[in-house]
Coordinates of C-alpha atoms in Angstrom, one line a residue:
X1 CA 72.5 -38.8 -7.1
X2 CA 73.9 -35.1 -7.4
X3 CA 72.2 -34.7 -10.9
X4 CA 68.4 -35.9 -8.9
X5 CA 69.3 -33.7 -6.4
X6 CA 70.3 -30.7 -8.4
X7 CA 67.1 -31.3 -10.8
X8 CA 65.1 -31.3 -7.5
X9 CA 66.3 -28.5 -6.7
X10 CA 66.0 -26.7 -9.2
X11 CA 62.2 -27.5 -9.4
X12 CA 62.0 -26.7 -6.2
X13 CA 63.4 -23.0 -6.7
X14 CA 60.9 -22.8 -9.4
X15 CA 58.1 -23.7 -7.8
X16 CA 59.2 -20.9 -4.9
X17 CA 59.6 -18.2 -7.6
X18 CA 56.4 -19.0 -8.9
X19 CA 54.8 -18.8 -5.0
X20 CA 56.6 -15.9 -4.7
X21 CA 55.2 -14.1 -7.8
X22 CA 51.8 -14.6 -6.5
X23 CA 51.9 -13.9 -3.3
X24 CA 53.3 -10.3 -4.6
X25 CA 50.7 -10.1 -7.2
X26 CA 48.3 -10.2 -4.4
X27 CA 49.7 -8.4 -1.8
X28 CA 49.9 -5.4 -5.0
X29 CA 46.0 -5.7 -5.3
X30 CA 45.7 -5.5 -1.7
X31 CA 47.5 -2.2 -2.0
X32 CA 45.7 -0.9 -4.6
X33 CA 43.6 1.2 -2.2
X34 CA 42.4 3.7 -5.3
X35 CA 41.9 0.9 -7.9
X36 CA 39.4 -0.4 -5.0
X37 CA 37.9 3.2 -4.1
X38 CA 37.6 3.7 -7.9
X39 CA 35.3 0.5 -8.3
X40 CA 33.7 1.1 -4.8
X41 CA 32.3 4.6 -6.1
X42 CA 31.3 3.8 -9.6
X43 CA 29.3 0.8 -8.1
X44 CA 27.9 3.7 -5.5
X45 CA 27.0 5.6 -8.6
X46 CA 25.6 2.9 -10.5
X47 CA 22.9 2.1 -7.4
X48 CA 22.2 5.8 -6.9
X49 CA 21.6 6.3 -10.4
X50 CA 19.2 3.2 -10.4
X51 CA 17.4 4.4 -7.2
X52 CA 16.6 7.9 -8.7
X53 CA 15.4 6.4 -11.6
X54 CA 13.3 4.0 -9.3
X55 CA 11.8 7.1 -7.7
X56 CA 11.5 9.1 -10.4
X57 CA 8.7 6.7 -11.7
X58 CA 7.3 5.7 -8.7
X59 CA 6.5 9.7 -7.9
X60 CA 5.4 9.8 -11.3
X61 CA 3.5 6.9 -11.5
X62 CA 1.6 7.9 -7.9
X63 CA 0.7 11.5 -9.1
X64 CA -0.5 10.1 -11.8
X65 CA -2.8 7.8 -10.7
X66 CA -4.1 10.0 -7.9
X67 CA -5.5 12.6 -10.6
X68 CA -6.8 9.5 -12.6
X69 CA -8.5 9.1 -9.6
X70 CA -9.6 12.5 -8.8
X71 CA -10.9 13.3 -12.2
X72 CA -12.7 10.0 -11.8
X73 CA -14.5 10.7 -8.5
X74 CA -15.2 13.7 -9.9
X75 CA -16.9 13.3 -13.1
X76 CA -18.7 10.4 -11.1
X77 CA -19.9 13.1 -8.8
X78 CA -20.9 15.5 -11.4
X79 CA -22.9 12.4 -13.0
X80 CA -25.2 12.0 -10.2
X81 CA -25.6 15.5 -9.5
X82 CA -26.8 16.2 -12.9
X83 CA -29.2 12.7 -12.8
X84 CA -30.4 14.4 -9.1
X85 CA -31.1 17.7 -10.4
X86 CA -32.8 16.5 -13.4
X87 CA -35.0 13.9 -11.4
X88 CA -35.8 17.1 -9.5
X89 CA -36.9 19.2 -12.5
X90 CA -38.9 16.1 -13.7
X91 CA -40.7 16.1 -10.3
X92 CA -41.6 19.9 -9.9
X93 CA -42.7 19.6 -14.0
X94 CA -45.3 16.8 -12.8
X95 CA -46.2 18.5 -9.4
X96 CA -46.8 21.5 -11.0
X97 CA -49.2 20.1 -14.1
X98 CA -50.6 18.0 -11.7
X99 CA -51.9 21.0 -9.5
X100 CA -52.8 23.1 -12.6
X101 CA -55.1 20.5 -13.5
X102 CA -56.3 20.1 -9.9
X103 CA -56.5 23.9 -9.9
X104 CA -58.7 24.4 -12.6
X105 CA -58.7 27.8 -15.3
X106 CA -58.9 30.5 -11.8
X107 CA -55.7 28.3 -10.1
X108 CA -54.1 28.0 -13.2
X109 CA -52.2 31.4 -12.7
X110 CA -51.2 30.3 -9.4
X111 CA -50.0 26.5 -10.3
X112 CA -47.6 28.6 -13.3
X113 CA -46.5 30.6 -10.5
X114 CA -46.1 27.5 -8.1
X115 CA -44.8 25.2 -11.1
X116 CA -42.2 28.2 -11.6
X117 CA -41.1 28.4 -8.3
X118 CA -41.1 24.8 -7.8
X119 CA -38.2 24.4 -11.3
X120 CA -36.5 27.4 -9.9
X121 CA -36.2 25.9 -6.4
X122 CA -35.4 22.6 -8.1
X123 CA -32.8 24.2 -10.6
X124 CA -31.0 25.6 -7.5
X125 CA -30.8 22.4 -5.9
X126 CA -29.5 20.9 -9.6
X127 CA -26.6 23.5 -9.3
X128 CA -26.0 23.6 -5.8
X129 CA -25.1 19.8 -6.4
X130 CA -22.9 20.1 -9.6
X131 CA -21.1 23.2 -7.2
X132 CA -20.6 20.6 -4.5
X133 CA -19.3 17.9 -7.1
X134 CA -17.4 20.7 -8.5
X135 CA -15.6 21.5 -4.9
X136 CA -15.4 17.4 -4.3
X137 CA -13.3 17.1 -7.7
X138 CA -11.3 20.3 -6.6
X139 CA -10.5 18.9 -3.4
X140 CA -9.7 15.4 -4.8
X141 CA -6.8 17.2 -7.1
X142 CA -5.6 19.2 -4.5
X143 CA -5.2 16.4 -2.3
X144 CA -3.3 14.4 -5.1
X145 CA -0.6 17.7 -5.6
X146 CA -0.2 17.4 -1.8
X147 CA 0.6 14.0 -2.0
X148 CA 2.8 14.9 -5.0
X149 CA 4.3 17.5 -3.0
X150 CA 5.4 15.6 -0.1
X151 CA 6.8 13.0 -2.5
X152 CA 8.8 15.5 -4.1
X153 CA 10.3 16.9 -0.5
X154 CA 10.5 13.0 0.6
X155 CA 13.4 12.9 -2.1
X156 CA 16.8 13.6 -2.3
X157 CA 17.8 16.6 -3.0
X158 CA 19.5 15.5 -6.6
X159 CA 16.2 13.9 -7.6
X160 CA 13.7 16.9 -6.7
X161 CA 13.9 18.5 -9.8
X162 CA 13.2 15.5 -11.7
X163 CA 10.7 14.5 -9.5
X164 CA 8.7 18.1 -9.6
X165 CA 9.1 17.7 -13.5
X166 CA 7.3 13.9 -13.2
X167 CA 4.6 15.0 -11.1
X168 CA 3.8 18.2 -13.7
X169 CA 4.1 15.9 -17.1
X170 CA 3.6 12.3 -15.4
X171 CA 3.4 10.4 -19.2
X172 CA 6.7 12.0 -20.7
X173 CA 8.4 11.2 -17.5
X174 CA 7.1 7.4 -17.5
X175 CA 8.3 6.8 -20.9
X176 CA 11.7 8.7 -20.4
X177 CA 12.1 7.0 -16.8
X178 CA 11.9 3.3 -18.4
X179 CA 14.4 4.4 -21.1
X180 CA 16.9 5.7 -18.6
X181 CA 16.3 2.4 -16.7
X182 CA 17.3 0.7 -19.9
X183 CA 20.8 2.1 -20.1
X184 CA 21.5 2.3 -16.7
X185 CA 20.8 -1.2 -16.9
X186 CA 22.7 -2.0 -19.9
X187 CA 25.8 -0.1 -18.2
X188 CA 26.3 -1.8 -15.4
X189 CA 26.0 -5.1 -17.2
X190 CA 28.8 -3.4 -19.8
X191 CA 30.8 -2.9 -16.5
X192 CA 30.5 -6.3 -14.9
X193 CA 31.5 -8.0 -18.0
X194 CA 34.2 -5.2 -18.5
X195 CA 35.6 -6.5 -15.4
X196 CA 35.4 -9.9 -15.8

């Protein structure tokens, strides 16, 4: 009986010891307070990093596209200012043969005259147009810096510099925005598996 009880025993001791070893294993990660703040921070970092790469190409992408835009609208503009101003022309051309033919060899100095004035007014009215087109694309770009302004102050103050950069080169930054995604992706998957 002594020999049971001293084998059971020493099991039993054993298996306490081994309890013991790790419930102080854990209670020593518990205290690792900096090990924890060290992890903590470079997860912090690894999310920041990610977010200014986020709005790095969002800014980018939305300045971009917003002077897409405004060249568009603008060209568009121009189009149909130049179509008006020639319609115009093409008018006063057939207004003004039609009344020197009306007019006869005695009117026909004043249908030039009036045929003359008549292109000149309808030439003014051609440029007047491509001048409005002209402000209307203007105002279309200014209004895509302002919005490319107010993205730029809308950001933190660690990703303004990259952000004024985007708005001024908006393809560079595209390409080098989804690269720098890339390997801040493949870094924090390099940590996670580090740690596991």
């Amino acid at each position: 009986m002594t020999d049971r009880t001293a084998a059971d025993l020493r099991r039993q001791i054993e298996r306490t010891r081994h309890r013991l070893g790790a419930t102080v294993e854990e209670l020593a990660a518990r205290a690792d307070v900096r090990g924890r703040t060290r992890a903590r921070a470079a997860d912090l970092m690894d999310r920041a990093g990610a977010m200014t790469v986020q709005l790095r190409s969002t800014a980018s992408q939305a300045s971009y596209h917003m002077q897409e835009r405004a060249g568009r609208a603008g060209h568009a503009v121009q189009v149909r200012a130049g179509r008006a101003g020639h319609a115009v022309q093409v008018r006063a051309n057939r207004a003004g043969h039609a009344a020197q033919a009306r007019a006869g060899h005695t009117a026909q100095g004043r249908g030039g005259r009036a045929r003359h004035a008549v292109r000149d007014a309808a030439a003014r009215v051609g440029r007047t147009a491509q001048d409005h087109a002209l402000h209307a694309r203007h105002g279309l770009r200014d209004n895509a810096t302002r919005a490319g302004r107010t993205a730029e102050r809308s950001a933190p103050a660690p990703v303004r510099v990259p952000v004024r950069f985007a708005l001024r080169h908006p393809r560079p930054v595209v390409i080098v925005g989804a690269a720098a995604v890339a390997l801040v992706a493949a870094g924090v998957i390099g940590r996670r598996r580090a740690k596991q």
